mmCIF file of C-alpha atoms in Angstrom:
data_model
loop_
_atom_site.group_PDB
_atom_site.id
_atom_site.type_symbol
_atom_site.label_atom_id
_atom_site.label_comp_id
_atom_site.label_asym_id
_atom_site.label_seq_id
_atom_site.Cartn_x
_atom_site.Cartn_y
_atom_site.Cartn_z
ATOM 1 C CA MET A 183 18.791 -110.319 -87.651
ATOM 2 C CA GLY A 184 18.869 -110.853 -83.813
ATOM 3 C CA ASP A 185 22.316 -109.104 -83.670
ATOM 4 C CA SER A 186 21.144 -106.140 -85.645
ATOM 5 C CA GLY A 187 18.061 -105.909 -83.260
ATOM 6 C CA GLN A 188 20.276 -106.035 -80.210
ATOM 7 C CA ALA A 189 22.691 -103.543 -81.725
ATOM 8 C CA GLY A 190 19.682 -101.052 -82.366
ATOM 9 C CA ARG A 191 18.522 -101.476 -78.783
ATOM 10 C CA ALA A 192 22.032 -100.775 -77.451
ATOM 11 C CA ALA A 193 22.380 -97.652 -79.591
ATOM 12 C CA ASP A 194 18.998 -96.400 -78.390
ATOM 13 C CA SER A 195 20.005 -96.971 -74.716
ATOM 14 C CA VAL A 196 22.832 -94.388 -74.967
ATOM 15 C CA THR A 197 21.395 -92.001 -77.502
ATOM 16 C CA ARG A 198 20.828 -88.575 -76.112
ATOM 17 C CA ALA A 199 17.140 -87.637 -75.521
ATOM 18 C CA ARG A 200 15.681 -84.380 -76.828
ATOM 19 C CA ASP A 201 13.220 -82.185 -74.929
ATOM 20 C CA ILE A 202 10.486 -83.421 -77.132
ATOM 21 C CA ASP A 203 11.308 -87.052 -76.168
ATOM 22 C CA ARG A 204 11.020 -86.117 -72.478
ATOM 23 C CA ALA A 205 7.739 -84.324 -73.164
ATOM 24 C CA GLN A 206 6.296 -87.389 -75.022
ATOM 25 C CA VAL A 207 7.015 -89.568 -71.951
ATOM 26 C CA SER A 208 5.614 -87.130 -69.714
ATOM 27 C CA THR A 209 2.437 -87.205 -71.687
ATOM 28 C CA VAL A 210 2.251 -90.909 -71.464
ATOM 29 C CA LEU A 211 2.950 -90.809 -67.692
ATOM 30 C CA ASP A 212 0.077 -88.241 -67.345
ATOM 31 C CA ALA A 213 -2.338 -90.485 -69.200
ATOM 32 C CA VAL A 214 -1.527 -93.675 -67.327
ATOM 33 C CA TYR A 215 -1.711 -92.077 -63.943
ATOM 34 C CA ALA A 216 -5.330 -90.938 -64.984
ATOM 35 C CA GLU A 217 -6.078 -94.483 -65.955
ATOM 36 C CA GLY A 218 -4.949 -95.878 -62.545
ATOM 37 C CA GLN A 219 -1.808 -97.704 -63.827
ATOM 38 C CA LEU A 220 0.440 -95.698 -61.332
ATOM 39 C CA SER A 221 -0.021 -94.654 -57.723
ATOM 40 C CA ALA A 222 0.492 -90.960 -56.993
ATOM 41 C CA GLY A 223 3.909 -91.626 -55.581
ATOM 42 C CA GLU A 224 4.984 -93.671 -58.541
ATOM 43 C CA TYR A 225 3.611 -91.018 -60.946
ATOM 44 C CA HIS A 226 5.521 -88.120 -59.231
ATOM 45 C CA ASP A 227 8.732 -90.190 -59.096
ATOM 46 C CA ARG A 228 8.601 -91.114 -62.780
ATOM 47 C CA ALA A 229 7.749 -87.721 -64.019
ATOM 48 C CA ALA A 230 10.549 -86.260 -62.082
ATOM 49 C CA ARG A 231 12.904 -88.732 -63.658
ATOM 50 C CA ALA A 232 11.501 -88.118 -67.087
ATOM 51 C CA GLY A 233 12.333 -84.487 -66.760
ATOM 52 C CA THR A 234 16.031 -85.148 -66.000
ATOM 53 C CA ALA A 235 16.542 -88.236 -68.310
ATOM 54 C CA ARG A 236 19.632 -87.835 -70.452
ATOM 55 C CA THR A 237 19.072 -90.923 -72.865
ATOM 56 C CA LEU A 238 16.381 -92.767 -74.685
ATOM 57 C CA GLY A 239 17.206 -95.760 -72.756
ATOM 58 C CA GLU A 240 16.311 -93.954 -69.454
ATOM 59 C CA LEU A 241 13.103 -92.806 -70.933
ATOM 60 C CA GLU A 242 12.017 -96.313 -72.190
ATOM 61 C CA GLN A 243 12.630 -97.742 -68.792
ATOM 62 C CA LEU A 244 9.863 -95.470 -67.337
ATOM 63 C CA THR A 245 7.216 -96.816 -69.652
ATOM 64 C CA ALA A 246 8.453 -100.407 -70.110
ATOM 65 C CA ASP A 247 5.791 -101.921 -67.722
ATOM 66 C CA LEU A 248 2.901 -99.727 -68.755
ATOM 67 C CA GLN A 249 -0.030 -100.209 -71.301
ATOM 68 C CA SER A 250 -0.268 -97.751 -74.144
ATOM 69 C CA PRO A 251 -2.673 -95.218 -72.830
ATOM 70 C CA ALA A 252 -6.224 -95.323 -74.347
ATOM 71 C CA VAL A 253 -6.563 -91.495 -74.467
ATOM 72 C CA LEU A 254 -3.758 -91.495 -76.864
ATOM 73 C CA GLY A 255 -5.679 -93.817 -79.172
ATOM 74 C CA GLY A 256 -4.300 -96.984 -77.645
ATOM 75 C CA GLN A 257 -0.745 -96.076 -79.057
ATOM 76 C CA GLY A 258 1.773 -94.611 -76.687
ATOM 77 C CA THR A 259 4.179 -92.145 -78.013
ATOM 78 C CA VAL A 260 7.199 -94.210 -76.724
ATOM 79 C CA GLU A 261 7.125 -97.808 -77.942
ATOM 80 C CA ARG A 262 8.653 -100.724 -76.293
ATOM 81 C CA LYS A 263 8.793 -102.843 -79.465
ATOM 82 C CA ARG A 264 11.446 -102.233 -82.213
ATOM 83 C CA PHE A 265 10.864 -102.039 -85.968
ATOM 84 C CA GLY A 266 10.873 -105.384 -87.517
ATOM 85 C CA ARG A 267 10.036 -107.309 -84.462
ATOM 86 C CA ARG A 268 6.800 -109.411 -84.241
ATOM 87 C CA ASN A 269 4.144 -108.161 -81.885
ATOM 88 C CA SER A 270 2.418 -111.052 -79.943
ATOM 89 C CA GLY A 271 -0.521 -108.796 -79.242
ATOM 90 C CA ALA A 272 -0.457 -109.715 -75.395
ATOM 91 C CA TYR A 273 1.126 -107.464 -72.693
ATOM 92 C CA PRO A 274 3.509 -109.168 -70.251
ATOM 93 C CA ALA A 275 2.086 -110.273 -66.965
ATOM 94 C CA ARG A 276 4.138 -107.622 -65.175
ATOM 95 C CA THR A 277 2.411 -104.739 -67.112
ATOM 96 C CA ARG A 278 0.483 -102.212 -64.871
ATOM 97 C CA ALA A 279 -3.372 -102.619 -64.696
ATOM 98 C CA ARG A 280 -5.693 -99.723 -65.433
ATOM 99 C CA ASP A 281 -8.830 -98.961 -63.376
ATOM 100 C CA ALA A 282 -10.774 -100.137 -66.514
ATOM 101 C CA ASP A 283 -9.021 -103.542 -66.288
ATOM 102 C CA ARG A 284 -9.908 -104.019 -62.615
ATOM 103 C CA THR A 285 -13.574 -103.075 -63.400
ATOM 104 C CA ARG A 286 -13.551 -105.581 -66.246
ATOM 105 C CA ILE A 287 -12.309 -108.320 -63.931
ATOM 106 C CA THR A 288 -14.651 -107.364 -61.174
ATOM 107 C CA ALA A 289 -17.600 -107.652 -63.649
ATOM 108 C CA ALA A 290 -16.509 -111.205 -64.604
ATOM 109 C CA LEU A 291 -16.351 -112.200 -60.956
ATOM 110 C CA ASP A 292 -19.796 -110.775 -60.491
ATOM 111 C CA ALA A 293 -20.958 -112.917 -63.298
ATOM 112 C CA ALA A 294 -19.216 -115.983 -61.839
ATOM 113 C CA ARG A 295 -20.906 -115.451 -58.556
ATOM 114 C CA ALA A 296 -24.306 -115.136 -60.271
ATOM 115 C CA ASP A 297 -24.023 -118.366 -62.029
ATOM 116 C CA GLY A 298 -22.560 -120.328 -59.234
ATOM 117 C CA GLN A 299 -18.876 -120.694 -60.140
ATOM 118 C CA LEU A 300 -17.866 -118.773 -56.981
ATOM 119 C CA ASP A 301 -19.357 -118.783 -53.462
ATOM 120 C CA ALA A 302 -19.861 -115.678 -51.494
ATOM 121 C CA ASP A 303 -16.624 -115.807 -49.599
ATOM 122 C CA GLU A 304 -14.653 -116.490 -52.695
ATOM 123 C CA HIS A 305 -16.453 -113.635 -54.455
ATOM 124 C CA THR A 306 -15.526 -111.169 -51.718
ATOM 125 C CA ALA A 307 -12.020 -112.177 -51.498
ATOM 126 C CA TYR A 308 -11.423 -112.205 -55.203
ATOM 127 C CA THR A 309 -13.087 -108.767 -55.677
ATOM 128 C CA GLU A 310 -11.008 -107.327 -52.893
ATOM 129 C CA SER A 311 -7.888 -108.641 -54.555
ATOM 130 C CA ALA A 312 -9.026 -107.199 -57.884
ATOM 131 C CA SER A 313 -9.275 -103.763 -56.445
ATOM 132 C CA ALA A 314 -5.857 -103.944 -54.941
ATOM 133 C CA ALA A 315 -4.112 -105.597 -58.036
ATOM 134 C CA ARG A 316 -1.347 -103.737 -59.492
ATOM 135 C CA THR A 317 -0.487 -105.815 -62.682
ATOM 136 C CA LEU A 318 -2.295 -107.529 -65.394
ATOM 137 C CA GLY A 319 -0.837 -110.731 -64.249
ATOM 138 C CA GLU A 320 -2.412 -110.489 -60.808
ATOM 139 C CA LEU A 321 -5.822 -109.823 -62.425
ATOM 140 C CA SER A 322 -5.535 -112.775 -64.830
ATOM 141 C CA THR A 323 -4.867 -115.045 -62.024
ATOM 142 C CA LEU A 324 -8.253 -114.285 -60.391
ATOM 143 C CA VAL A 325 -10.197 -115.445 -63.361
ATOM 144 C CA ALA A 326 -7.902 -118.141 -64.697
ATOM 145 C CA ASP A 327 -10.196 -120.933 -63.623
ATOM 146 C CA LEU A 328 -13.428 -119.383 -64.731
ATOM 147 C CA GLN A 329 -15.499 -120.670 -67.733
ATOM 148 C CA GLN A 330 -16.017 -117.026 -69.105
ATOM 149 C CA ARG A 331 -12.803 -115.153 -68.973
ATOM 150 C CA PRO A 332 -12.764 -111.606 -70.211
ATOM 151 C CA PRO A 333 -10.311 -110.892 -72.902
ATOM 152 C CA ALA A 334 -6.839 -109.540 -72.067
ATOM 153 C CA PRO A 335 -5.928 -106.002 -73.328
ATOM 154 C CA VAL A 336 -4.236 -106.015 -76.687
ATOM 155 C CA LYS A 337 -1.244 -103.737 -77.111
ATOM 156 C CA PRO A 338 -1.096 -101.788 -80.418
ATOM 157 C CA LYS A 339 1.173 -102.737 -83.366
ATOM 158 C CA ALA A 340 4.633 -101.460 -82.650
ATOM 159 C CA ARG A 341 6.080 -98.612 -84.664
ATOM 160 C CA ASN A 342 9.654 -97.131 -84.413
ATOM 161 C CA THR A 343 8.339 -93.710 -83.643
ATOM 162 C CA PHE A 344 11.802 -92.086 -83.314
ATOM 163 C CA ARG A 345 13.265 -93.370 -86.620
ATOM 164 C CA ILE A 346 10.047 -92.701 -88.558
ATOM 165 C CA ALA A 347 9.942 -89.118 -87.243
ATOM 166 C CA THR A 348 13.490 -88.661 -88.109
ATOM 167 C CA GLY A 349 12.996 -90.046 -91.635
ATOM 168 C CA ALA A 350 10.047 -87.860 -92.208
ATOM 169 C CA ALA A 351 11.910 -84.783 -91.131
ATOM 170 C CA VAL A 352 14.779 -85.543 -93.499
ATOM 171 C CA LEU A 353 12.353 -86.227 -96.448
ATOM 172 C CA LEU A 354 10.554 -82.850 -95.642
ATOM 173 C CA VAL A 355 13.725 -80.875 -95.684
ATOM 174 C CA GLY A 356 14.760 -82.409 -99.050
ATOM 175 C CA ILE A 357 11.443 -81.711 -100.659
ATOM 176 C CA SER A 358 11.612 -78.058 -99.333
ATOM 177 C CA ALA A 359 15.066 -77.643 -100.866
ATOM 178 C CA PHE A 360 13.996 -78.898 -104.262
ATOM 179 C CA VAL A 361 10.952 -76.686 -104.361
ATOM 180 C CA TRP A 362 13.021 -73.680 -103.353
ATOM 181 C CA THR A 363 15.530 -74.407 -106.083
ATOM 182 C CA VAL A 364 13.107 -74.659 -108.988
ATOM 183 C CA ARG A 365 10.741 -71.957 -108.179
ATOM 184 C CA THR A 366 11.244 -68.679 -110.063
ATOM 185 C CA GLU A 367 8.457 -66.470 -108.573
ATOM 186 C CA PRO A 368 9.031 -64.840 -105.191
ATOM 187 C CA ALA A 369 7.270 -66.650 -102.356
ATOM 188 C CA PRO A 370 4.642 -64.674 -100.472
ATOM 189 C CA ALA A 371 5.691 -63.269 -97.171
ATOM 190 C CA PRO A 372 4.486 -65.759 -94.421
ATOM 191 C CA ALA A 373 1.782 -64.542 -91.989
ATOM 192 C CA PRO A 374 3.174 -63.605 -88.572
ATOM 193 C CA ALA A 375 3.056 -66.431 -86.134
ATOM 194 C CA GLU A 376 0.453 -66.230 -83.555
ATOM 195 C CA THR A 377 2.069 -65.797 -80.190
ATOM 196 C CA VAL A 378 1.164 -68.294 -77.508
ATOM 197 C CA ASP A 379 1.423 -67.442 -73.887
ATOM 198 C CA TYR A 380 2.390 -70.663 -72.223
ATOM 199 C CA ASP A 381 2.419 -69.189 -68.871
ATOM 200 C CA ALA A 382 -1.315 -68.390 -69.170
ATOM 201 C CA ALA A 383 -2.408 -71.913 -68.645
ATOM 202 C CA PRO A 384 -2.590 -72.967 -64.985
ATOM 203 C CA PRO A 385 -0.215 -75.667 -63.844
ATOM 204 C CA LEU A 386 -1.679 -79.192 -63.174
ATOM 205 C CA VAL A 387 -1.505 -79.562 -59.431
ATOM 206 C CA ILE A 388 -2.310 -82.821 -57.746
ATOM 207 C CA GLN A 389 -3.338 -81.914 -54.190
ATOM 208 C CA THR A 390 -1.918 -84.054 -51.314
ATOM 209 C CA PRO A 391 -4.565 -84.684 -48.709
ATOM 210 C CA THR A 392 -3.982 -83.239 -45.279
ATOM 211 C CA LEU A 393 -1.819 -85.803 -43.508
ATOM 212 C CA THR A 394 -3.484 -85.454 -40.227
ATOM 213 C CA THR A 395 -6.669 -87.091 -41.751
ATOM 214 C CA LEU A 396 -7.381 -90.693 -42.588
ATOM 215 C CA ALA A 397 -7.150 -89.954 -46.392
ATOM 216 C CA GLY A 398 -3.740 -88.241 -45.636
ATOM 217 C CA PHE A 399 -2.438 -91.209 -43.676
ATOM 218 C CA THR A 400 -3.560 -93.578 -46.485
ATOM 219 C CA TYR A 401 -2.001 -91.429 -49.134
ATOM 220 C CA PHE A 402 1.256 -91.363 -47.022
ATOM 221 C CA LEU A 403 1.394 -95.110 -46.512
ATOM 222 C CA ASP A 404 0.974 -95.797 -50.155
ATOM 223 C CA ASP A 405 3.760 -93.483 -51.027
ATOM 224 C CA TYR A 406 5.893 -94.991 -48.301
ATOM 225 C CA ARG A 407 5.585 -98.547 -49.655
ATOM 226 C CA VAL A 408 6.294 -97.455 -53.161
ATOM 227 C CA GLN A 409 9.452 -95.529 -51.874
ATOM 228 C CA PHE A 410 11.015 -98.186 -49.563
ATOM 229 C CA GLY A 411 9.345 -101.529 -50.519
ATOM 230 C CA ASP A 412 7.936 -102.032 -47.093
ATOM 231 C CA THR A 413 5.796 -100.293 -44.407
ATOM 232 C CA VAL A 414 8.309 -100.656 -41.506
ATOM 233 C CA VAL A 415 9.415 -97.604 -39.269
ATOM 234 C CA ASP A 416 11.034 -96.920 -35.947
ATOM 235 C CA GLU A 417 9.010 -93.797 -35.733
ATOM 236 C CA ALA A 418 6.789 -91.615 -37.944
ATOM 237 C CA VAL A 419 5.381 -88.233 -37.248
ATOM 238 C CA LEU A 420 2.641 -86.746 -39.390
ATOM 239 C CA HIS A 421 1.836 -83.016 -39.394
ATOM 240 C CA ALA A 422 -0.914 -81.386 -41.734
ATOM 241 C CA ASP A 423 1.503 -80.768 -44.727
ATOM 242 C CA GLN A 424 4.583 -82.741 -43.961
ATOM 243 C CA ALA A 425 5.893 -85.813 -42.157
ATOM 244 C CA SER A 426 9.153 -87.138 -40.749
ATOM 245 C CA VAL A 427 10.316 -90.811 -40.553
ATOM 246 C CA VAL A 428 13.119 -92.746 -38.798
ATOM 247 C CA ARG A 429 13.792 -96.182 -40.155
ATOM 248 C CA ARG A 430 16.811 -98.624 -40.323
ATOM 249 C CA ALA A 431 19.556 -97.449 -42.480
ATOM 250 C CA PRO A 432 19.463 -98.958 -45.967
ATOM 251 C CA ASP A 433 23.122 -100.327 -45.718
ATOM 252 C CA ASN A 434 23.394 -101.198 -42.135
ATOM 253 C CA PRO A 435 20.353 -102.343 -39.979
ATOM 254 C CA SER A 436 22.215 -101.442 -36.762
ATOM 255 C CA TRP A 437 21.962 -97.677 -37.758
ATOM 256 C CA THR A 438 18.950 -95.449 -38.482
ATOM 257 C CA ALA A 439 18.423 -92.758 -41.085
ATOM 258 C CA ASP A 440 15.861 -89.816 -41.010
ATOM 259 C CA TYR A 441 13.660 -88.876 -43.870
ATOM 260 C CA ARG A 442 11.375 -85.907 -44.515
ATOM 261 C CA TYR A 443 8.219 -86.257 -46.516
ATOM 262 C CA GLN A 444 6.439 -83.439 -48.468
ATOM 263 C CA GLY A 445 4.719 -84.937 -51.532
ATOM 264 C CA GLY A 446 7.800 -87.183 -51.692
ATOM 265 C CA PHE A 447 10.580 -88.620 -49.618
ATOM 266 C CA ALA A 448 14.028 -87.140 -49.118
ATOM 267 C CA ARG A 449 16.812 -87.645 -46.557
ATOM 268 C CA ALA A 450 16.488 -85.216 -43.781
ATOM 269 C CA SER A 451 20.333 -85.310 -43.345
ATOM 270 C CA THR A 452 23.231 -87.252 -44.694
ATOM 271 C CA GLN A 453 24.072 -88.489 -41.190
ATOM 272 C CA ILE A 454 22.995 -91.849 -39.734
ATOM 273 C CA SER A 455 22.676 -92.718 -36.014
ATOM 274 C CA THR A 456 23.042 -95.767 -33.913
ATOM 275 C CA ARG A 457 19.712 -97.577 -33.587
ATOM 276 C CA GLU A 458 18.502 -97.586 -29.977
ATOM 277 C CA ARG A 459 18.534 -100.752 -28.017
ATOM 278 C CA ASP A 460 14.765 -100.595 -27.251
ATOM 279 C CA ALA A 461 13.950 -99.662 -30.711
ATOM 280 C CA VAL A 462 11.324 -102.047 -32.580
ATOM 281 C CA ASP A 463 10.227 -102.474 -36.051
ATOM 282 C CA ILE A 464 6.643 -100.954 -36.444
ATOM 283 C CA ASP A 465 4.592 -102.051 -39.325
ATOM 284 C CA LEU A 466 2.403 -99.218 -40.428
ATOM 285 C CA ALA A 467 0.233 -101.749 -42.352
ATOM 286 C CA GLN A 468 -0.991 -103.046 -39.029
ATOM 287 C CA VAL A 469 -2.724 -99.810 -38.103
ATOM 288 C CA ASN A 470 -6.445 -100.092 -37.899
ATOM 289 C CA THR A 471 -7.131 -97.372 -40.361
ATOM 290 C CA ASP A 472 -10.917 -97.213 -39.500
ATOM 291 C CA ALA A 473 -10.112 -96.750 -35.803
ATOM 292 C CA LEU A 474 -7.474 -94.258 -36.528
ATOM 293 C CA GLY A 475 -9.896 -92.245 -38.741
ATOM 294 C CA ALA A 476 -12.487 -92.139 -35.908
ATOM 295 C CA ALA A 477 -9.870 -91.180 -33.206
ATOM 296 C CA LEU A 478 -8.533 -88.278 -35.487
ATOM 297 C CA THR A 479 -11.992 -86.991 -36.148
ATOM 298 C CA ASN A 480 -13.122 -87.103 -32.410
ATOM 299 C CA ALA A 481 -9.699 -86.250 -30.802
ATOM 300 C CA ALA A 482 -10.715 -82.565 -30.066
ATOM 301 C CA ALA A 483 -13.921 -83.675 -28.317
ATOM 302 C CA MET A 484 -12.053 -86.481 -26.375
ATOM 303 C CA THR A 485 -9.445 -84.191 -25.106
ATOM 304 C CA ALA A 486 -11.755 -81.284 -24.369
ATOM 305 C CA VAL A 487 -9.644 -78.650 -26.134
ATOM 306 C CA PRO A 488 -11.881 -75.752 -27.031
ATOM 307 C CA ASP A 489 -11.850 -75.142 -30.702
ATOM 308 C CA GLY A 490 -9.143 -77.615 -30.923
ATOM 309 C CA ALA A 491 -7.842 -79.410 -33.876
ATOM 310 C CA VAL A 492 -5.239 -82.338 -34.454
ATOM 311 C CA THR A 493 -1.879 -80.575 -34.954
ATOM 312 C CA HIS A 494 0.039 -83.941 -35.495
ATOM 313 C CA PHE A 495 0.184 -87.653 -34.494
ATOM 314 C CA ARG A 496 3.191 -89.877 -33.655
ATOM 315 C CA ILE A 497 3.539 -93.486 -34.290
ATOM 316 C CA ALA A 498 6.327 -94.901 -32.100
ATOM 317 C CA ASN A 499 7.246 -97.280 -29.240
ATOM 318 C CA ASP A 500 6.752 -94.913 -26.320
ATOM 319 C CA SER A 501 7.312 -95.611 -22.626
ATOM 320 C CA TRP A 502 3.784 -94.551 -21.748
ATOM 321 C CA SER A 503 2.102 -96.985 -24.241
ATOM 322 C CA ASP A 504 3.853 -100.286 -23.350
ATOM 323 C CA GLY A 505 4.550 -100.977 -27.049
ATOM 324 C CA PRO A 506 3.986 -99.463 -30.497
ATOM 325 C CA ALA A 507 1.155 -96.976 -30.345
ATOM 326 C CA ILE A 508 -0.289 -93.871 -31.923
ATOM 327 C CA THR A 509 -0.326 -90.525 -29.867
ATOM 328 C CA ILE A 510 -2.656 -87.843 -31.243
ATOM 329 C CA PHE A 511 -1.929 -84.191 -30.299
ATOM 330 C CA VAL A 512 -4.641 -81.674 -30.215
ATOM 331 C CA GLY A 513 -4.283 -77.849 -29.813
ATOM 332 C CA ASN A 514 -5.882 -74.459 -30.491
ATOM 333 C CA GLU A 515 -4.738 -70.846 -31.327
ATOM 334 C CA VAL A 516 -4.221 -69.946 -27.604
ATOM 335 C CA ASP A 517 -1.981 -72.855 -26.983
ATOM 336 C CA GLN A 518 -4.307 -75.008 -25.035
ATOM 337 C CA SER A 519 -3.725 -78.633 -25.665
ATOM 338 C CA GLY A 520 -4.200 -82.326 -24.851
ATOM 339 C CA HIS A 521 -3.545 -85.647 -26.331
ATOM 340 C CA LEU A 522 -4.663 -89.388 -26.438
ATOM 341 C CA VAL A 523 -2.892 -92.673 -27.096
ATOM 342 C CA ILE A 524 -4.405 -95.553 -29.126
ATOM 343 C CA ALA A 525 -2.944 -98.868 -29.903
ATOM 344 C CA LEU A 526 -2.197 -99.854 -33.428
ATOM 345 C CA SER A 527 -5.307 -102.043 -33.270
ATOM 346 C CA GLY A 528 -7.308 -98.949 -32.396
ATOM 347 C CA GLU A 529 -7.848 -99.658 -28.681
ATOM 348 C CA LEU A 530 -7.883 -96.420 -26.594
ATOM 349 C CA LEU A 531 -5.035 -96.760 -24.075
ATOM 350 C CA LYS A 532 -5.083 -93.285 -22.406
ATOM 351 C CA THR A 533 -6.527 -89.831 -22.781
ATOM 352 C CA TYR A 534 -4.817 -86.579 -21.475
ATOM 353 C CA PRO A 535 -7.420 -83.908 -21.676
ATOM 354 C CA TYR A 536 -7.078 -80.233 -21.351
ATOM 355 C CA GLU A 537 -7.603 -79.261 -17.884
ATOM 356 C CA GLY A 538 -7.680 -75.457 -18.114
#
């Protein structure tokens, strides 16, 4: 029994995917993104991979750590369990959490605070952790020692969607052939099919915030963490609609590679360069985001640029800042400009106002 199950999984892993299979996975990804199981960067990456997947195994990997979306009736169109295997009813700890799961855990923490199970500091720390949790395992840890623990999400009973659909199609063809053989009267002419203009529906566009705002920087940082698994750069430059990054090369830390960001990361070139001797690792997670947001908002006034706006900002280890710092550049339509420098902590280091 176990050998046959393994053989089935192995066969599915190399079986070619159809367009409808890719569309089904894309539908699941749309739904789980709306539920908060995926960040924007993860959603865009998986959606792109779904569109180019060649096998059912590749598609299954894209949904293996996800809960079945509630909008689809709690039953995803791509199943992780195989026909004949027992369903334990519990998702693995690594399964992605939804916004609804975070809300459910936060409510349990509020109740625990109200009845004295948690003190104020514990409640604050646990609530913040719940808001940032990515998996069901992280959430369950937060309530593991409470007397009243909310029930864990239950996954739907597994069905072998692909084989069931194939069997139904074969049965339908057989029945149709039998009916066509025994009928003597001519079949009425079918009504003309209604034409559907698929181009009439507007595409779903997920807007990327302007990167020269606090919301844009936070969005960029989240995508960066997902892409590289850390938040370390040698240099990052953010413009309104695109950014560039220099970081250690993936195969050799003595070299650097350049990346371009515009809704996703891509190598700016195939070349790598020797890392400069005075280069330092700059952790973007150490940026005081509240201070950065205030500086971006007030930069035009602080630099006295008439009708000015932030054109871009640079996070690097510059000679004028004595260490890692953020330089914010301001300009206007007649090329009047100024800039200011703040530390990662938010401290104002230097202002270079427009002196026209």
